[in-house]
CSV table of C-alpha atoms in Angstrom, one decimal:
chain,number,residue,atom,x,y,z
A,497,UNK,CA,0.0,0.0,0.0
A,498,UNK,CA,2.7,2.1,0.7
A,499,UNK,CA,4.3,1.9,-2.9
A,500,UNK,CA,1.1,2.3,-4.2
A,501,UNK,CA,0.6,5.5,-2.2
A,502,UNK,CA,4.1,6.7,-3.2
A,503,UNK,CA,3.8,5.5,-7.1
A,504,UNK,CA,0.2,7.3,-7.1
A,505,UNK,CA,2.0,10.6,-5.5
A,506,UNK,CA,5.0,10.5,-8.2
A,507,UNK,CA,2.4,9.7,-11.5
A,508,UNK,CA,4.3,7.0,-12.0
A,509,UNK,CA,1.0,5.0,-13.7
A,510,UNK,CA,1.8,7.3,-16.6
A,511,UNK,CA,5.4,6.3,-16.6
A,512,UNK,CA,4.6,2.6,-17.0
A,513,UNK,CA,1.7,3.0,-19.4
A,514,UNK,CA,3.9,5.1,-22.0
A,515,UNK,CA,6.5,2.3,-21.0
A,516,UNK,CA,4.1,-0.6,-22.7
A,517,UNK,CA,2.9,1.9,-25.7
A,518,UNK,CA,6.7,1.9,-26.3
A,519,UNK,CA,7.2,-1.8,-26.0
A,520,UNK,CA,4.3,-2.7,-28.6
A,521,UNK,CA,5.4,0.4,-30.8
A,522,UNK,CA,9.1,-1.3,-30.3
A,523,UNK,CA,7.3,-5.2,-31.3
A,524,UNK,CA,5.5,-3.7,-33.9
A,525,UNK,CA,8.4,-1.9,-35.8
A,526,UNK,CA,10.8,-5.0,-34.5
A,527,UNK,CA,8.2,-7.2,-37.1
A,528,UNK,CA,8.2,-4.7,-39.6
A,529,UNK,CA,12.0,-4.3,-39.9
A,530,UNK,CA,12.2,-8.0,-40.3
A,531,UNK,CA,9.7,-7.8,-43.0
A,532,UNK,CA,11.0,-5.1,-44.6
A,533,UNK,CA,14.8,-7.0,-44.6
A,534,UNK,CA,13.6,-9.8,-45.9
A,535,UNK,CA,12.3,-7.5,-49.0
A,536,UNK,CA,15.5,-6.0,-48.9
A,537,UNK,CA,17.6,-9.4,-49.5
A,538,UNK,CA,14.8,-10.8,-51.9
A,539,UNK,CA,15.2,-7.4,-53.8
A,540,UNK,CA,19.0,-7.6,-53.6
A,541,UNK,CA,18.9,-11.8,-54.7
A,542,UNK,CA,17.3,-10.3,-57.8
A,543,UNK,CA,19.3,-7.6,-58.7
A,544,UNK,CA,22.4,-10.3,-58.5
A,545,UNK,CA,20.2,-12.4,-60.9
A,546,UNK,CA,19.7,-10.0,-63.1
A,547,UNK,CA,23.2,-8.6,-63.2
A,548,UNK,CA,24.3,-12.2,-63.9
A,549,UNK,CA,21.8,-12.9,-66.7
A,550,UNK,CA,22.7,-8.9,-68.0
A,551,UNK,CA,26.7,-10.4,-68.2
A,552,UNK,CA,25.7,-13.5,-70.2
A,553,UNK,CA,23.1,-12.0,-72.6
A,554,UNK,CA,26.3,-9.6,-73.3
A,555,UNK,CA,28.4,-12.0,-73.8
A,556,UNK,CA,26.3,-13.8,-76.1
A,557,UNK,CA,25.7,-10.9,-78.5
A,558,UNK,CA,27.6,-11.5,-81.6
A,559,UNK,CA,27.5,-7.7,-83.0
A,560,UNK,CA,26.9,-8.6,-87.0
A,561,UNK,CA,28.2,-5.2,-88.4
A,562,UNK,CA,25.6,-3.4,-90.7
A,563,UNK,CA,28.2,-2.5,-93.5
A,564,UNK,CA,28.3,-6.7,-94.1
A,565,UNK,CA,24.7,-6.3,-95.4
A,566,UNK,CA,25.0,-3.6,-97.5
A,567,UNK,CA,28.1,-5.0,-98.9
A,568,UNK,CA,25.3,-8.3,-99.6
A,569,UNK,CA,22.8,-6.4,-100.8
A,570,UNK,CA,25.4,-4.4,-103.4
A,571,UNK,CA,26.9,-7.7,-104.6
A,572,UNK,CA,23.3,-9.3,-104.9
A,573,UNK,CA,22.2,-6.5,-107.4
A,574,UNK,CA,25.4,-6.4,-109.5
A,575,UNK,CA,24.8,-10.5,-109.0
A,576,UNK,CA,21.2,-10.1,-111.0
A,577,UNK,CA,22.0,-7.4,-113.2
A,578,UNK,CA,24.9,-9.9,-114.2
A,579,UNK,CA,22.4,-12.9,-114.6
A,580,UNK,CA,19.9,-10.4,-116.6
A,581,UNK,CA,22.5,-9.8,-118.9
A,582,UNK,CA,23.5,-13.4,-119.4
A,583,UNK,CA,19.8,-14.4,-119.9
A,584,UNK,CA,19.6,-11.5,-122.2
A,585,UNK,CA,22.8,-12.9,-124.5
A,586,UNK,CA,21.3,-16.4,-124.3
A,587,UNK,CA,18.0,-15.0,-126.0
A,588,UNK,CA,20.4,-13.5,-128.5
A,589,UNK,CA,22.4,-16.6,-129.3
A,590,UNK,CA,19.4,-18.4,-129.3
A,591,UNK,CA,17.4,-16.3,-131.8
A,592,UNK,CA,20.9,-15.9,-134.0
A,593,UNK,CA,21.4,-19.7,-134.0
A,594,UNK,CA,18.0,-20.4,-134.7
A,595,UNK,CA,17.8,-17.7,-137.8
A,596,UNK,CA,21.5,-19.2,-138.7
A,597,UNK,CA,20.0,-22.9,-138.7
A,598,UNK,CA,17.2,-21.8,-140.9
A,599,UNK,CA,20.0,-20.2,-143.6
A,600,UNK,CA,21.8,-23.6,-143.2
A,601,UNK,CA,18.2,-25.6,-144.0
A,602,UNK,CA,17.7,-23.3,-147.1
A,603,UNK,CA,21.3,-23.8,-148.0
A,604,UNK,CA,21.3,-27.3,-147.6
A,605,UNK,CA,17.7,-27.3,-149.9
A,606,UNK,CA,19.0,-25.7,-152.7
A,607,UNK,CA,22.4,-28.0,-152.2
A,608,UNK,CA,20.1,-30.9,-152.5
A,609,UNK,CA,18.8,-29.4,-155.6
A,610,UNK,CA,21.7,-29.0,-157.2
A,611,UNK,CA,22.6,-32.4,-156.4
A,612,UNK,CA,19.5,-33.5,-158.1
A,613,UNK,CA,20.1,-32.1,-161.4
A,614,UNK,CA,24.3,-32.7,-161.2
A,615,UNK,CA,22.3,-36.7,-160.7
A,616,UNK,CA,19.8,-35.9,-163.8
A,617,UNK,CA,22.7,-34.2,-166.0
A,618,UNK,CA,25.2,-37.6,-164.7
A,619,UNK,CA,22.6,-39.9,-166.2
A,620,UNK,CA,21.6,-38.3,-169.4
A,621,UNK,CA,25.6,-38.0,-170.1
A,622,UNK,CA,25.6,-42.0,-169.4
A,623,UNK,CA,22.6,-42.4,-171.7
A,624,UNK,CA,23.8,-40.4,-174.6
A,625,UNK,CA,27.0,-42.5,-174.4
A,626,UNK,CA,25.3,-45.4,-174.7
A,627,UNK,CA,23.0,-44.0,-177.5
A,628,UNK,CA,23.8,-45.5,-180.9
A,629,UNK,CA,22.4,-45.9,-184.3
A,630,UNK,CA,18.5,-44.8,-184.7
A,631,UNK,CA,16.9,-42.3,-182.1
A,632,UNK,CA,14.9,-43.9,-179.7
A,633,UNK,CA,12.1,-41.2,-179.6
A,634,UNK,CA,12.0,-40.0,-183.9
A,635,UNK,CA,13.7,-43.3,-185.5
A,636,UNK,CA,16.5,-40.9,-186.5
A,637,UNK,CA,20.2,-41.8,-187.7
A,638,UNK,CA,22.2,-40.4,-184.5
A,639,UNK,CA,24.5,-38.3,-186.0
A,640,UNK,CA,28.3,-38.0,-184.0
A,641,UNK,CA,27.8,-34.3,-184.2
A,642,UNK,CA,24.6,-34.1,-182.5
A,643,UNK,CA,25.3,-36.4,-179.9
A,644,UNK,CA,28.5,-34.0,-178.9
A,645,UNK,CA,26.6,-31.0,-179.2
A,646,UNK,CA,24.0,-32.4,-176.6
A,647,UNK,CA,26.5,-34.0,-174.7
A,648,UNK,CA,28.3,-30.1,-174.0
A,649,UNK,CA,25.4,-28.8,-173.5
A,650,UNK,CA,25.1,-31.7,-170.8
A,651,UNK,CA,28.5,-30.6,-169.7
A,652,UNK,CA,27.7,-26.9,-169.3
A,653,UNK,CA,24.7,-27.8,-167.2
A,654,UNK,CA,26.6,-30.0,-164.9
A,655,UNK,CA,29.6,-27.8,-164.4
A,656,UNK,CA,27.3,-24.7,-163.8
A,657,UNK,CA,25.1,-27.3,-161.0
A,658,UNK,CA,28.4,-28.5,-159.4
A,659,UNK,CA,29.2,-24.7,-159.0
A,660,UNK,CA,26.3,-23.6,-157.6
A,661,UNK,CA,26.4,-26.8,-155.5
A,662,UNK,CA,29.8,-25.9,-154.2
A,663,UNK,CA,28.6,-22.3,-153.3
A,664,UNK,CA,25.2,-24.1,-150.9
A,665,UNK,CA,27.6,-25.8,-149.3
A,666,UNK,CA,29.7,-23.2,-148.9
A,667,UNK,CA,26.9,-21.1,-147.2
A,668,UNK,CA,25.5,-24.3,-145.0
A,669,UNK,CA,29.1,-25.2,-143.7
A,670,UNK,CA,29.4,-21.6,-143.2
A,671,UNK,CA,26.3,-21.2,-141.2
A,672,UNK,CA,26.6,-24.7,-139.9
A,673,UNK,CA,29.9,-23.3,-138.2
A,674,UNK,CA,28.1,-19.7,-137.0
A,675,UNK,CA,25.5,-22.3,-134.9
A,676,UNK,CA,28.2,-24.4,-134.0
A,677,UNK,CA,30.0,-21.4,-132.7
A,678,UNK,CA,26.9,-20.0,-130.9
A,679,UNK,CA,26.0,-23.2,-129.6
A,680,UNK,CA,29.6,-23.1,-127.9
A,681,UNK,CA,28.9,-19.9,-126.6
A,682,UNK,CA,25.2,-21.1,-125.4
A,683,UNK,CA,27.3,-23.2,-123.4
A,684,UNK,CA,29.7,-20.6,-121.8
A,685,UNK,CA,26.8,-18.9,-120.8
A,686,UNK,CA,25.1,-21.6,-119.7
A,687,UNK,CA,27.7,-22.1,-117.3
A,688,UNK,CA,28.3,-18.4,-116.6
A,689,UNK,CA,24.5,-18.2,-115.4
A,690,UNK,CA,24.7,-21.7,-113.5
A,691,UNK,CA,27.8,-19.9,-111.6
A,692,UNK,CA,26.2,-16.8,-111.0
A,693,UNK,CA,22.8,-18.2,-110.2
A,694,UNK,CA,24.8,-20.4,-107.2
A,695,UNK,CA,26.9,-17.4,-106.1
A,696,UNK,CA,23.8,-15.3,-106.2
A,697,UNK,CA,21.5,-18.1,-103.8
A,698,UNK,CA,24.9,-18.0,-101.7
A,699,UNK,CA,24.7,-14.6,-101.3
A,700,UNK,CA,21.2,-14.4,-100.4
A,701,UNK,CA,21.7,-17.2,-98.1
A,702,UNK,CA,24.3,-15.1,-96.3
A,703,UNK,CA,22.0,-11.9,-96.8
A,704,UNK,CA,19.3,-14.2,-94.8
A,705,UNK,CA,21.9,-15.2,-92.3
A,706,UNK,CA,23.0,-11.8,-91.3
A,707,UNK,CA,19.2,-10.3,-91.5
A,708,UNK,CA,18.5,-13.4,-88.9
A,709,UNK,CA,21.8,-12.4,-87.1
A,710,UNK,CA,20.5,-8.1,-86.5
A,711,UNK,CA,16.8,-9.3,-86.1
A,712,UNK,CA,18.7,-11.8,-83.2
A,713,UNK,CA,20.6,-8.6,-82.4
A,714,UNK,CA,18.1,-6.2,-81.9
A,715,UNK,CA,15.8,-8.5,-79.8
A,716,UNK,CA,18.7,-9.3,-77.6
A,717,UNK,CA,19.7,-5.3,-77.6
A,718,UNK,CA,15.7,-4.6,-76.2
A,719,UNK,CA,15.9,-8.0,-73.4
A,720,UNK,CA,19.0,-6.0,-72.4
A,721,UNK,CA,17.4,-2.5,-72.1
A,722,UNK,CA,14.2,-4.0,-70.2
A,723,UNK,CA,16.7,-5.7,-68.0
A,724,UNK,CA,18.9,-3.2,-67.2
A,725,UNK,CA,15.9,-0.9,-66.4
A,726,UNK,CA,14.5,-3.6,-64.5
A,727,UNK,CA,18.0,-3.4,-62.7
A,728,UNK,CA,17.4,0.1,-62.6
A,729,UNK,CA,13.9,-0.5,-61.2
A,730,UNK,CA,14.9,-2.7,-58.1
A,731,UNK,CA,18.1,-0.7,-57.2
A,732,UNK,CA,16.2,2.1,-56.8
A,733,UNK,CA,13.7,0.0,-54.9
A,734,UNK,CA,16.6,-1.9,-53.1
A,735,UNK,CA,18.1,1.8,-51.9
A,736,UNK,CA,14.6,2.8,-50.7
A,737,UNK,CA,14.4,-0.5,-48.6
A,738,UNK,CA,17.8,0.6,-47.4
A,739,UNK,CA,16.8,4.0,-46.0
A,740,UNK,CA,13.5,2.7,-44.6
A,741,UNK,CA,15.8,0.3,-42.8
A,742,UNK,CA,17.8,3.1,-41.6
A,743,UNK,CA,15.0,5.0,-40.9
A,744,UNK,CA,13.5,1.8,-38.7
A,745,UNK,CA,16.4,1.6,-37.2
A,746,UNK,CA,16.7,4.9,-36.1
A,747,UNK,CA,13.1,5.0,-35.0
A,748,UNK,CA,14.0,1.9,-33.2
A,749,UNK,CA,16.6,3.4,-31.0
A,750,UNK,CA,14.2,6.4,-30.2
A,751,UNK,CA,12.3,4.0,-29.2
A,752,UNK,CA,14.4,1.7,-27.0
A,753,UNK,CA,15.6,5.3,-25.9
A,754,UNK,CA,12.5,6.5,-24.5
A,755,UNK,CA,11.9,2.8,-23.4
A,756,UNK,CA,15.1,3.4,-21.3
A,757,UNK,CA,14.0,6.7,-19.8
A,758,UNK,CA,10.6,5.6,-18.8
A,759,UNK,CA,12.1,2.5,-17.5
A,760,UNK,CA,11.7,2.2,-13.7
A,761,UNK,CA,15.4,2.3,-13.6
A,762,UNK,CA,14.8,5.5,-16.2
A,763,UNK,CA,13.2,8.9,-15.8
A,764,UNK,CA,11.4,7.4,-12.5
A,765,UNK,CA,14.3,6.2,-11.0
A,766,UNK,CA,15.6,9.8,-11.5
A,767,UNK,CA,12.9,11.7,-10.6
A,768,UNK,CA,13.0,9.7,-7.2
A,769,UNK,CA,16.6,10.4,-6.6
A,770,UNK,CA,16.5,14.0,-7.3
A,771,UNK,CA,12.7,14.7,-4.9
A,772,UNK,CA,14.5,12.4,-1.9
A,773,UNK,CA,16.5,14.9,-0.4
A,774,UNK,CA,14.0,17.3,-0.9
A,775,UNK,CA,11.3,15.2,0.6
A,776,UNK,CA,14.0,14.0,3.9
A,777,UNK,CA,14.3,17.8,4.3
A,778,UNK,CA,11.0,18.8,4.0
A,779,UNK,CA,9.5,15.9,6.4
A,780,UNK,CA,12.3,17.1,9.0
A,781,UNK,CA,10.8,20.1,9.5
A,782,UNK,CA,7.5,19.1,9.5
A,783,UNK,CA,8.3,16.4,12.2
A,784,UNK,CA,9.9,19.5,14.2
A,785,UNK,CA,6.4,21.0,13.6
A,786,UNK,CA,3.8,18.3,14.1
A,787,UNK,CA,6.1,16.1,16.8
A,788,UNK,CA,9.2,18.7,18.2
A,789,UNK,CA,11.4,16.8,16.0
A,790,UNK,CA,10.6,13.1,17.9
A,791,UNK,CA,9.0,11.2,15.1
A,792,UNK,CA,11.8,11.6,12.2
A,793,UNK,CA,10.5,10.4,8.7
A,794,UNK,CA,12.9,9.4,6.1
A,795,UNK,CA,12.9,9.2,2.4
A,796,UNK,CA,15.6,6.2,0.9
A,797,UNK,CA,16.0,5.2,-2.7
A,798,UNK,CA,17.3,1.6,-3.3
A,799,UNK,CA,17.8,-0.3,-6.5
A,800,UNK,CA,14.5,1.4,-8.3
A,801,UNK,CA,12.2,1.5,-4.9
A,802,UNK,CA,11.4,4.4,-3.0
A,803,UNK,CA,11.2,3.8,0.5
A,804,UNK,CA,10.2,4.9,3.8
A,805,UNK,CA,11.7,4.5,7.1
A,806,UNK,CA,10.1,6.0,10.6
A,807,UNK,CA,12.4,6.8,13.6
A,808,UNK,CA,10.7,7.5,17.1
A,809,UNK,CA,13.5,9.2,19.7
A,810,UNK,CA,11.9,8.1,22.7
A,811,UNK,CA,10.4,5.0,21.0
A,812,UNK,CA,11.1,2.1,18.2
A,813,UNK,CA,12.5,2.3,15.5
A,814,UNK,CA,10.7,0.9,13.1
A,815,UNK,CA,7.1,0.7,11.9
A,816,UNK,CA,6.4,-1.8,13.8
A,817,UNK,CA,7.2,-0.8,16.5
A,818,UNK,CA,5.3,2.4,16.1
A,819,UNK,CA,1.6,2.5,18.1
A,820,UNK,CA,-1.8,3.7,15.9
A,821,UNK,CA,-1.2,7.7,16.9
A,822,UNK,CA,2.4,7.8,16.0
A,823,UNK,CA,1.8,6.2,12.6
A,824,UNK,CA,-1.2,8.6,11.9
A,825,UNK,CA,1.6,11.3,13.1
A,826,UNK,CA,4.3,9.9,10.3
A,827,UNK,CA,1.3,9.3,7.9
A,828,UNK,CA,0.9,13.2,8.2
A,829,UNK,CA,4.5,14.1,8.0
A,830,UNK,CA,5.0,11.9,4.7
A,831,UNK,CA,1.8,13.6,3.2
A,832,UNK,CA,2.9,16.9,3.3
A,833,UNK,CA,5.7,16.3,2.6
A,834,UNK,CA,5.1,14.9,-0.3
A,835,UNK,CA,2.2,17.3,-1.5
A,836,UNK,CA,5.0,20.3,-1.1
A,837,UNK,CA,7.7,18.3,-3.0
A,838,UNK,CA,5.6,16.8,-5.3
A,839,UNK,CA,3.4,20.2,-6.1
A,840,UNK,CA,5.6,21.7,-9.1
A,841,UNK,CA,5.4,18.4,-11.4
């Protein structure tokens, strides 16, 4: 009863009901920073992670220079305009060795003619030569000098028929040898198109290769920019997670810091301290006045606990020892004692 009295006379009831608003204040934030560290190392796990997977995406970029495909795409042009050409020059030979072969045919026609009638004039000169006596066709005498005047006129016709024979043949071999000629050349450029038709699907194989390659490029250039503002994203997050951590920490020792000074062994315990003397001097003199100074009150502060100790001159010393009047006596010094001391707070 007597702590109670003295706890009621000091407030100390407000002193230990701030103390447990500090301690679940101190709880609550003590569950928070845990909370908020655990974020904090999750956040930082995945900044690692990404940082990691940042270094090999790097790595893995190949860097196809641009310049490659334009240097493709030049070569692939020249490569068609070449082919073009070549197609162009095979319609040409074609259309030459076709108009050439159809000289040679008409060559070869009129050759064949020729051939006919050097055949005809052949076989009438071997008729005439067997001709003799009467005329087959009239009954005639055959005379010597007809027969040799139809035989030179046999003789002109066949020289002038071998001649113009030798001239078609002439002409065909001639033209015979333009197609075989352009027929050579189809060939060349036969094989000139086959080689630039392969080194053309090469290059457009490579042109493919190297679009693939940027396209691959570019999509690995935008996974890098969304991670590194995603590393961006949770650094900044990580730092704010930091300073509330610092900031929770620094609420926390306020905390533990005004935990410490409400603390019985805190502000109370100092308060007590500094009102004992007062209180010991101000219950002296009001034992001189209510008791001539034979009832002494005393005041003691020990490990945290205010105390109170009654001294009777010309009795005990103790409260026990102390009959019903002269504790009523020392209840009335404490009190005022008190009320003075305790009046200003």
């Amino acid at each position: 009863e007597r702590k109670e009295l003295l706890s009621r006379f000091l407030g100390l009831e407000r002193f230990l009901h701030v103390d447990a608003i500090i301690r679940k204040n101190l709880s609550d934030w003590k569950q928070f920073l845990t909370a908020v560290e655990m974020e904090a190392s999750l956040t930082e796990a995945s900044v690692k992670s990404e940082k990691a997977l940042l270094a090999e995406q790097t790595r893995a970029c190949t860097h196809p220079d641009p310049a490659q495909l334009e240097h493709l795409q030049t070569q692939e042009v020249k490569l068609s305009e070449e082919i073009r050409s070549k197609e162009r020059l095979l319609e040409e030979c074609t259309i030459e060795k076709n108009k050439f072969l159809r000289l040679a045919e008409v060559w070869a026609v009129r050759s064949a003619k020729y051939q006919e009638r050097i055949s005809h004039a052949e076989n009438q000169k071997a008729r005439l030569f067997k001709l003799a006596g009467k005329c087959p066709v009239c009954l005639s005498e055959i005379r010597e000098s007809d027969k040799q005047k139809h035989l030179e006129e046999i003789e002109s016709v066949l020289r002038l028929a071998v001649r113009k024979r030798s001239v078609c043949r002439r002409k065909e071999k001639k033209y015979r040898g333009l197609v075989r000629n352009i027929e050579q050349r189809e060939t060349e450029v036969k094989e000139e198109l086959s080689t630039l038709r392969s080194e053309k699907e090469l290059c457009l194989k490579k042109m493919h290769e190297v679009r693939q390659q940027i396209e691959r490029e570019k999509m690995i250039v935008d996974a890098l920019d969304e991670r590194r503002s995603s590393i961006r994203k949770l650094s900044r997050m990580h730092h704010v997670q930091r300073q509330c951590i610092a900031a929770i920490h620094e609420e926390r020792e306020f905390l533990e810091t005004c935990q410490r000074i409400v603390h019985r062994d805190g502000l109370p315990s100092f308060i007590c301290a500094t009102v004992v003397p007062r209180l010991n001097a101000l219950a002296q003199e009001y034992s001189e006045l209510f008791t001539g100074g034979e009832i002494q009150v005393h005041f003691r502060f020990d490990s945290g606990d205010l105390d109170v100790e009654v001294c009777n001159v010309h009795g005990g010393r103790g409260v026990v020892d102390q009959s019903h009047g002269e504790l009523r006596l020392a209840g009335l010094i404490a009190s005022f004692a008190l009320r003075e001391a305790l009046a200003p707070y």
